[in-house]
Tab-separated table of C-alpha atoms in Angstrom:
chain	number	residue	atom	x	y	z
A	1297	MET	CA	-11.910	23.819	54.483
A	1298	ASN	CA	-12.967	23.808	51.345
A	1299	ASP	CA	-11.755	20.773	49.128
A	1300	THR	CA	-8.708	21.467	46.461
A	1301	ARG	CA	-9.133	18.457	44.875
A	1302	SER	CA	-10.856	17.480	41.171
A	1303	PRO	CA	-13.425	15.949	40.674
A	1304	SER	CA	-13.800	12.703	39.805
A	1305	PRO	CA	-14.792	12.214	36.004
A	1306	THR	CA	-18.377	10.757	34.950
A	1307	TYR	CA	-17.403	8.183	32.230
A	1308	SER	CA	-20.570	6.946	30.167
A	1309	SER	CA	-20.312	5.145	26.916
A	1310	GLU	CA	-19.487	8.602	24.724
A	1311	ASN	CA	-16.524	9.656	27.493
A	1312	PRO	CA	-15.377	5.730	28.388
A	1313	PRO	CA	-12.630	5.306	30.936
A	1314	PRO	CA	-9.137	5.104	29.917
A	1315	PRO	CA	-7.715	2.120	29.289
A	1316	SER	CA	-5.277	0.176	31.686
A	1317	ARG	CA	-3.084	-1.161	29.779
A	1318	ILE	CA	-1.882	0.478	26.573
A	1319	PRO	CA	-4.464	-0.856	23.099
A	1320	ALA	CA	-2.302	-1.760	20.774
A	1321	THR	CA	-3.196	-2.547	16.460
A	1322	ILE	CA	-2.411	-4.876	14.561
A	1323	VAL	CA	-2.669	-3.820	11.011
A	1324	THR	CA	-2.561	-6.813	8.453
A	1325	GLY	CA	-3.198	-7.472	4.374
A	1326	PHE	CA	-1.841	-8.342	1.683
A	1327	LEU	CA	0.984	-6.993	-0.011
A	1328	GLY	CA	-0.021	-3.657	-1.034
A	1329	ALA	CA	-3.230	-3.805	-0.376
A	1330	GLY	CA	-3.365	0.257	1.813
A	1331	LYS	CA	-1.349	-0.976	5.160
A	1332	THR	CA	0.476	2.362	4.798
A	1333	THR	CA	-1.249	4.518	3.714
A	1334	LEU	CA	-4.201	3.736	6.296
A	1335	ILE	CA	-1.495	3.965	9.260
A	1336	ARG	CA	-0.370	7.368	7.794
A	1337	ASN	CA	-3.606	8.893	7.661
A	1338	LEU	CA	-3.941	7.631	11.127
A	1339	LEU	CA	-0.761	9.083	12.340
A	1340	GLN	CA	-2.024	13.056	10.499
A	1341	ASN	CA	-5.745	12.464	12.227
A	1342	ALA	CA	-4.666	11.290	16.039
A	1343	GLY	CA	-6.384	13.551	17.522
A	1344	GLY	CA	-3.671	14.456	20.063
A	1345	ARG	CA	-2.974	10.757	20.967
A	1346	ARG	CA	0.833	9.846	20.303
A	1347	ILE	CA	1.497	6.820	18.925
A	1348	ALA	CA	4.507	4.639	18.631
A	1349	LEU	CA	4.537	2.454	15.678
A	1350	ILE	CA	6.389	-0.802	14.753
A	1351	VAL	CA	7.041	-1.943	11.400
A	1352	ASN	CA	7.760	-5.028	9.916
A	1353	GLU	CA	9.376	-5.052	6.397
A	1354	PHE	CA	10.364	-8.149	3.907
A	1355	GLY	CA	13.284	-7.742	2.154
A	1356	ASP	CA	16.705	-6.367	3.224
A	1357	ILE	CA	16.163	-2.677	3.321
A	1358	GLY	CA	13.770	-1.229	5.911
A	1359	PHE	CA	11.497	1.261	4.198
A	1360	ASP	CA	8.035	2.252	5.494
A	1361	GLY	CA	9.450	3.446	8.763
A	1362	ALA	CA	10.874	6.084	7.132
A	1363	LEU	CA	8.371	6.966	4.399
A	1364	LEU	CA	5.494	7.383	7.305
A	1365	ALA	CA	8.231	9.303	9.551
A	1366	GLU	CA	8.588	11.809	6.715
A	1367	ARG	CA	4.491	12.119	5.336
A	1368	THR	CA	4.140	13.038	9.122
A	1369	GLY	CA	6.110	15.740	10.082
A	1370	ASP	CA	9.555	16.385	11.584
A	1371	GLY	CA	8.534	17.537	15.065
A	1372	THR	CA	7.949	21.168	14.344
A	1373	ASN	CA	3.853	20.216	14.563
A	1374	ALA	CA	4.693	17.804	17.590
A	1375	PRO	CA	3.690	14.794	15.071
A	1376	ALA	CA	1.544	11.834	16.228
A	1377	CYS	CA	4.227	9.951	15.773
A	1378	LYS	CA	7.765	11.073	15.610
A	1379	ALA	CA	11.097	9.599	13.819
A	1380	GLU	CA	12.086	7.921	17.273
A	1381	ASP	CA	8.627	6.458	17.750
A	1382	ILE	CA	9.512	4.212	15.019
A	1383	VAL	CA	10.612	0.804	15.476
A	1384	GLU	CA	11.839	-1.162	12.517
A	1385	LEU	CA	11.700	-5.192	12.083
A	1386	ALA	CA	13.051	-5.928	9.231
A	1387	ASN	CA	14.589	-9.374	9.951
A	1388	GLY	CA	11.742	-11.543	8.654
A	1389	CYS	CA	8.799	-11.736	8.853
A	1390	ILE	CA	7.042	-10.375	12.474
A	1391	CYS	CA	5.204	-13.667	13.186
A	1392	CYS	CA	8.823	-15.973	12.960
A	1393	THR	CA	10.863	-14.356	14.899
A	1394	VAL	CA	7.867	-12.710	17.540
A	1395	ALA	CA	10.339	-13.663	20.503
A	1396	ASP	CA	13.308	-12.327	18.630
A	1397	ASP	CA	12.260	-9.100	17.748
A	1398	PHE	CA	8.893	-8.350	18.037
A	1399	LEU	CA	8.957	-8.434	22.087
A	1400	PRO	CA	12.511	-7.241	23.062
A	1401	ALA	CA	11.013	-4.156	20.595
A	1402	MET	CA	7.343	-4.373	22.151
A	1403	GLU	CA	9.530	-3.799	25.674
A	1404	ALA	CA	11.594	-1.757	24.821
A	1405	LEU	CA	8.804	0.433	24.349
A	1406	LEU	CA	6.701	-0.036	26.819
A	1407	ASP	CA	10.074	0.633	29.594
A	1408	ARG	CA	10.417	4.368	27.939
A	1409	ASP	CA	9.879	7.021	30.386
A	1410	VAL	CA	6.639	8.197	29.172
A	1411	PRO	CA	5.014	5.373	26.849
A	1412	PRO	CA	2.954	5.698	24.608
A	1413	ASP	CA	-0.818	6.254	24.058
A	1414	ASN	CA	-1.014	3.597	21.566
A	1415	ILE	CA	1.154	1.433	19.455
A	1416	ILE	CA	0.372	0.563	16.131
A	1417	ILE	CA	2.182	-2.987	14.560
A	1418	GLU	CA	2.227	-2.747	10.541
A	1419	THR	CA	3.067	-6.281	9.543
A	1420	SER	CA	4.776	-7.386	6.208
A	1421	GLY	CA	1.916	-8.415	3.734
A	1422	LEU	CA	3.834	-12.486	4.579
A	1423	ALA	CA	2.548	-12.346	7.860
A	1424	LEU	CA	-0.529	-14.719	9.999
A	1425	PRO	CA	-1.837	-12.692	12.789
A	1426	GLN	CA	-2.932	-15.772	14.346
A	1427	PRO	CA	1.213	-15.623	16.151
A	1428	LEU	CA	1.354	-12.294	16.580
A	1429	VAL	CA	-2.339	-11.780	18.411
A	1430	ARG	CA	-0.497	-14.826	20.988
A	1431	ALA	CA	2.146	-12.624	21.285
A	1432	PHE	CA	0.739	-10.475	23.446
A	1433	ALA	CA	-0.219	-13.259	26.177
A	1434	TRP	CA	4.404	-12.536	27.209
A	1435	PRO	CA	4.845	-11.989	30.892
A	1436	SER	CA	6.413	-9.116	30.750
A	1437	VAL	CA	3.554	-7.566	28.118
A	1438	ARG	CA	0.036	-8.964	29.209
A	1439	ASN	CA	-0.173	-7.025	32.163
A	1440	ARG	CA	0.834	-3.823	30.297
A	1441	VAL	CA	-0.508	-3.590	26.610
A	1442	THR	CA	-3.787	-5.243	25.311
A	1443	VAL	CA	-4.368	-6.038	21.578
A	1444	ASP	CA	-7.446	-3.291	20.890
A	1445	GLY	CA	-8.073	-4.813	17.642
A	1446	VAL	CA	-6.836	-6.559	14.877
A	1447	VAL	CA	-7.330	-4.660	11.472
A	1448	THR	CA	-6.641	-6.158	8.197
A	1449	ILE	CA	-6.550	-4.940	4.859
A	1450	VAL	CA	-8.349	-5.880	1.801
A	1451	ASP	CA	-7.829	-4.566	-1.744
A	1452	SER	CA	-11.211	-4.708	-2.986
A	1453	ALA	CA	-9.984	-4.437	-6.457
A	1454	ALA	CA	-7.709	-7.376	-6.699
A	1455	VAL	CA	-10.402	-9.689	-4.782
A	1456	ALA	CA	-13.185	-8.351	-6.632
A	1457	ALA	CA	-10.804	-9.429	-10.105
A	1458	GLY	CA	-10.088	-13.167	-8.368
A	1459	LYS	CA	-6.615	-12.140	-7.793
A	1460	VAL	CA	-6.842	-13.942	-3.818
A	1461	ALA	CA	-10.300	-15.687	-2.641
A	1462	ALA	CA	-11.315	-16.631	0.249
A	1463	ASP	CA	-14.258	-18.453	-1.222
A	1464	GLU	CA	-13.313	-22.508	-0.937
A	1465	ASP	CA	-15.581	-22.786	-3.650
A	1466	ARG	CA	-14.416	-20.097	-6.074
A	1467	VAL	CA	-11.033	-21.411	-5.126
A	1468	ALA	CA	-11.810	-24.610	-6.089
A	1469	GLU	CA	-13.196	-23.314	-9.998
A	1470	GLN	CA	-9.940	-21.313	-10.170
A	1471	ARG	CA	-7.582	-24.789	-9.429
A	1472	ALA	CA	-9.431	-26.745	-12.014
A	1473	ALA	CA	-9.050	-24.158	-15.020
A	1474	ASP	CA	-5.647	-23.905	-14.114
A	1475	GLY	CA	-3.450	-26.710	-13.927
A	1476	ALA	CA	0.157	-24.512	-12.775
A	1477	LEU	CA	-2.240	-23.990	-9.332
A	1478	ASP	CA	-0.848	-25.665	-6.088
A	1479	HIS	CA	-3.173	-27.751	-4.267
A	1480	ASP	CA	-2.022	-26.260	-0.981
A	1481	ASP	CA	-1.783	-22.242	-2.566
A	1482	PRO	CA	-0.287	-20.044	1.086
A	1483	ILE	CA	-1.522	-17.400	-0.832
A	1484	SER	CA	-5.173	-17.979	-0.719
A	1485	GLU	CA	-4.336	-19.487	2.822
A	1486	LEU	CA	-2.249	-16.243	3.797
A	1487	PHE	CA	-5.606	-14.455	3.027
A	1488	GLU	CA	-8.122	-16.718	4.710
A	1489	ASP	CA	-6.270	-16.414	7.123
A	1490	GLN	CA	-6.045	-12.953	8.282
A	1491	ILE	CA	-9.990	-12.534	7.348
A	1492	ARG	CA	-10.476	-15.053	10.363
A	1493	CYS	CA	-8.408	-12.990	12.940
A	1494	ALA	CA	-9.421	-9.655	12.196
A	1495	ASP	CA	-11.591	-7.452	14.630
A	1496	LEU	CA	-12.219	-4.551	11.228
A	1497	ILE	CA	-12.526	-5.566	7.974
A	1498	VAL	CA	-11.275	-2.053	5.918
A	1499	LEU	CA	-12.313	-2.908	2.021
A	1500	SER	CA	-9.583	-0.136	0.745
A	1501	LYS	CA	-9.817	0.891	-2.819
A	1502	ALA	CA	-13.075	0.566	-2.551
A	1503	ASP	CA	-13.475	4.149	-5.771
A	1504	LEU	CA	-11.966	1.777	-7.951
A	1505	VAL	CA	-14.902	-1.172	-7.659
A	1506	ASP	CA	-18.128	-0.572	-9.062
A	1507	GLU	CA	-21.098	-2.338	-6.545
A	1508	VAL	CA	-21.249	-5.539	-8.409
A	1509	GLY	CA	-17.141	-5.473	-7.952
A	1510	LEU	CA	-17.775	-4.705	-3.981
A	1511	ALA	CA	-20.867	-6.991	-3.335
A	1512	ARG	CA	-18.522	-9.289	-4.963
A	1513	VAL	CA	-16.047	-8.493	-2.016
A	1514	GLU	CA	-17.891	-8.860	0.500
A	1515	ALA	CA	-19.565	-12.302	-0.817
A	1516	THR	CA	-16.237	-13.902	-0.869
A	1517	ILE	CA	-14.826	-12.926	2.440
A	1518	ALA	CA	-18.298	-14.207	4.144
A	1519	ASP	CA	-17.154	-17.186	4.949
A	1520	ASP	CA	-14.095	-16.243	6.810
A	1521	ARG	CA	-14.900	-13.256	8.484
A	1522	ARG	CA	-15.861	-13.071	12.136
A	1523	PRO	CA	-19.082	-12.496	13.482
A	1524	GLN	CA	-18.463	-10.073	15.929
A	1525	ALA	CA	-16.002	-8.313	12.904
A	1526	ARG	CA	-16.836	-5.097	11.230
A	1527	THR	CA	-16.682	-4.036	7.899
A	1528	LEU	CA	-15.923	-0.287	6.246
A	1529	LYS	CA	-14.937	1.013	2.817
A	1530	ALA	CA	-11.911	3.594	2.302
A	1531	THR	CA	-10.603	4.926	-0.164
A	1532	MET	CA	-7.636	6.366	-0.067
A	1533	GLY	CA	-7.368	5.054	4.216
A	1534	ASN	CA	-9.619	7.452	4.581
A	1535	LEU	CA	-11.292	6.643	8.286
A	1536	PRO	CA	-11.651	8.196	11.323
A	1537	ALA	CA	-8.621	7.438	13.984
A	1538	ASP	CA	-11.499	7.148	16.399
A	1539	ILE	CA	-12.874	4.032	14.876
A	1540	VAL	CA	-10.144	1.972	14.032
A	1541	LEU	CA	-7.944	2.794	16.885
A	1542	GLY	CA	-11.101	2.732	19.787
A	1543	VAL	CA	-11.996	-1.754	18.503
A	1544	ARG	CA	-11.491	-2.398	22.111
A	1545	ALA	CA	-11.632	-6.379	21.133
A	1546	GLY	CA	-9.353	-7.584	23.904
A	1547	ALA	CA	-7.915	-10.257	20.861
A	1548	GLU	CA	-5.425	-11.945	22.529
A	1549	ASP	CA	-7.717	-13.001	25.683
A	1550	ASP	CA	-9.892	-15.197	22.930
A	1551	SER	CA	-6.994	-16.102	20.455
A	1552	HIS	CA	-8.335	-19.924	20.611
A	1553	ASN	CA	-11.092	-18.361	18.432
A	1554	ARG	CA	-9.140	-16.983	15.314
A	1555	LEU	CA	-7.315	-19.951	14.463
A	1556	SER	CA	-5.004	-20.705	11.461
A	1557	HIS	CA	-4.782	-23.193	8.605
A	1558	HIS	CA	-2.247	-24.929	10.549
A	1559	GLU	CA	-3.162	-24.344	13.206
A	1560	ARG	CA	-6.149	-26.264	12.865
A	1561	ALA	CA	-4.290	-28.767	11.125
A	1562	GLY	CA	-2.110	-29.256	14.529
A	1563	GLU	CA	1.000	-27.767	11.964
A	1564	GLU	CA	2.757	-24.164	13.451
A	1565	ASP	CA	5.638	-23.382	10.917
A	1566	HIS	CA	4.524	-21.588	7.426
A	1567	GLU	CA	5.738	-21.720	4.583
A	1568	HIS	CA	7.708	-18.167	2.688
A	1569	ASP	CA	8.437	-20.223	-0.382
A	1570	ASP	CA	5.308	-18.078	-2.699
A	1571	PHE	CA	7.139	-15.108	-2.051
A	1572	ASP	CA	10.910	-13.207	-3.818
A	1573	SER	CA	12.445	-9.996	-2.657
A	1574	PHE	CA	15.482	-8.046	-3.977
A	1575	SER	CA	16.591	-4.489	-3.134
A	1576	LEU	CA	18.607	-2.309	-5.587
A	1577	ASP	CA	20.036	1.355	-6.374
A	1578	ALA	CA	18.763	3.491	-8.881
A	1579	GLY	CA	18.527	6.763	-10.165
A	1580	PHE	CA	16.957	8.627	-12.944
A	1581	SER	CA	16.849	12.210	-14.795
A	1582	ASN	CA	13.502	13.798	-13.651
A	1583	ARG	CA	10.348	12.298	-11.477
A	1584	GLN	CA	8.218	11.451	-14.044
A	1585	GLU	CA	10.894	8.715	-15.924
A	1586	ALA	CA	10.899	7.285	-12.283
A	1587	GLU	CA	7.400	6.912	-12.421
A	1588	GLU	CA	7.429	5.342	-16.034
A	1589	ASN	CA	10.399	2.947	-14.999
A	1590	VAL	CA	8.728	2.166	-12.086
A	1591	ARG	CA	5.094	1.299	-13.830
A	1592	ALA	CA	6.598	-0.526	-16.905
A	1593	ALA	CA	8.166	-3.307	-13.946
A	1594	MET	CA	4.731	-3.595	-12.270
A	1595	ALA	CA	3.190	-4.628	-15.516
A	1596	ASN	CA	4.986	-7.895	-14.573
A	1597	THR	CA	2.302	-9.877	-13.383
A	1598	ASP	CA	4.788	-11.192	-10.371
A	1599	VAL	CA	5.552	-7.620	-9.445
A	1600	LEU	CA	3.332	-7.305	-6.552
A	1601	ARG	CA	4.853	-3.942	-4.913
A	1602	ILE	CA	7.654	-1.953	-5.588
A	1603	LYS	CA	8.494	1.018	-2.776
A	1604	GLY	CA	11.854	2.780	-1.599
A	1605	THR	CA	13.775	5.901	-2.219
A	1606	VAL	CA	15.667	7.111	-5.958
A	1607	ARG	CA	18.255	9.638	-7.337
A	1608	ILE	CA	17.169	12.298	-9.149
A	1609	ASP	CA	19.546	13.942	-11.669
A	1610	GLY	CA	20.052	17.778	-9.802
A	1611	LYS	CA	17.931	17.188	-6.221
A	1612	SER	CA	20.042	16.232	-3.103
A	1613	LEU	CA	16.784	15.168	-2.136
A	1614	PRO	CA	15.546	11.294	-2.875
A	1615	LEU	CA	12.580	10.990	-4.353
A	1616	ALA	CA	10.195	8.672	-2.487
A	1617	ILE	CA	8.133	6.239	-4.229
A	1618	GLN	CA	5.340	3.730	-3.599
A	1619	ALA	CA	3.684	1.292	-6.363
A	1620	VAL	CA	0.853	-0.805	-6.186
A	1621	GLY	CA	-0.474	-1.855	-9.650
A	1622	PRO	CA	-1.465	0.317	-11.935
A	1623	ARG	CA	-0.973	3.743	-8.856
A	1624	VAL	CA	2.450	4.851	-8.502
A	1625	GLU	CA	2.614	7.448	-5.763
A	1626	SER	CA	5.490	9.514	-5.286
A	1627	TRP	CA	7.156	13.131	-3.502
A	1628	PHE	CA	10.303	14.156	-2.830
A	1629	LEU	CA	11.679	13.885	1.040
A	1630	THR	CA	11.921	17.075	2.807
A	1631	GLY	CA	13.550	16.183	5.974
A	1632	ALA	CA	16.954	16.309	7.069
A	1633	ALA	CA	17.697	13.419	8.904
A	1634	PRO	CA	20.009	11.123	5.435
A	1635	VAL	CA	17.625	8.469	3.849
A	1636	LYS	CA	19.382	4.942	2.587
A	1637	THR	CA	17.872	5.224	-1.246
A	1638	GLY	CA	17.154	1.826	-2.595
A	1639	LEU	CA	13.934	-0.028	-4.331
A	1640	VAL	CA	12.563	-3.042	-2.926
A	1641	VAL	CA	10.481	-5.418	-5.943
A	1642	ILE	CA	8.521	-8.146	-3.740
A	1643	GLY	CA	7.060	-10.493	-5.490
A	1644	LEU	CA	5.907	-13.738	-6.644
A	1645	SER	CA	8.517	-16.989	-6.190
A	1646	GLY	CA	10.524	-16.739	-10.042
A	1647	LEU	CA	9.728	-13.093	-10.843
A	1648	ASP	CA	12.362	-12.652	-13.773
A	1649	GLU	CA	15.099	-10.134	-11.252
A	1650	LEU	CA	17.287	-9.350	-13.692
A	1651	ALA	CA	14.439	-8.103	-16.217
A	1652	ILE	CA	13.300	-6.328	-13.767
A	1653	ARG	CA	16.375	-5.154	-12.569
A	1654	GLN	CA	16.913	-3.754	-16.793
A	1655	LEU	CA	13.332	-1.897	-16.396
A	1656	LEU	CA	14.046	0.045	-12.875
A	1657	THR	CA	17.958	1.308	-14.252
A	1658	ALA	CA	17.388	2.086	-17.648
A	1659	LEU	CA	20.002	5.371	-17.582
């Protein structure tokens, strides 16, 4: 009798066996570093993977999920990540709401009739990755999902300019030159903690920095970079999905080697008092005016990021806007699903909300 069974597959380094647990990728990084851009490119070049996305927003309006769904298709071209595969966690920093928000969202994804091939978790710019990695040891998920890798996005232009420094000597020099700096700077610590936890460090906006600047960035992260971590340069988030989604780190198994500042000091909590956010509804006469007003608001040194959607006179669908530094990106939404309009402004504590509101509601 002929054996009609399919032959057993042959695995090699080029053709590894499928993971027994679903791989999850944690994408972290400082506000505006380029996390959403990287993820959008991953979804557009997923190579047939079915991807679920968990997005952690900071502020009282969540937008990244809607923007990612809009930019990666409406189902007609079998997108890697459909709208129902995007889960937004808008109740605060994901590392502070692990039990209340993140774990139930993860369990719901894993309990689906057809679970995803990969899970991508975009943390807010405020999140410590260490508590999130440890959450994968939770009994209901530890046998079904693994942390394939922690990917930290570094804004090369910002770090080259000294806006965020991981080098302790450089931090000391900045503190000596500016008496307004607090001795215990949470922003610097946050940056260092995200580098310490990374398996893959992506130097984003590499096209905006010369070789001297890139060398400065690499020197800044050197002290906190784990020996096992790889560093890659990226422009507009363009990296092969097989590299970003194929790290195979099993980060939950060595979380004890990825301690944050507060964990080293024996503390469990971290403060977010260095950041403020607010939301507003805005409308403009045309796309150019919207971009100009957002760019003017971004010129305020306390504003870190503006993102969301605005109404445009004469247009039935809203204009989506993302702004970081001098870069303002906008596009008209085309999907049929209703989108709540509004902008989220994220900045340093004490930002002049009234002045920024006036700039963004000039009409």
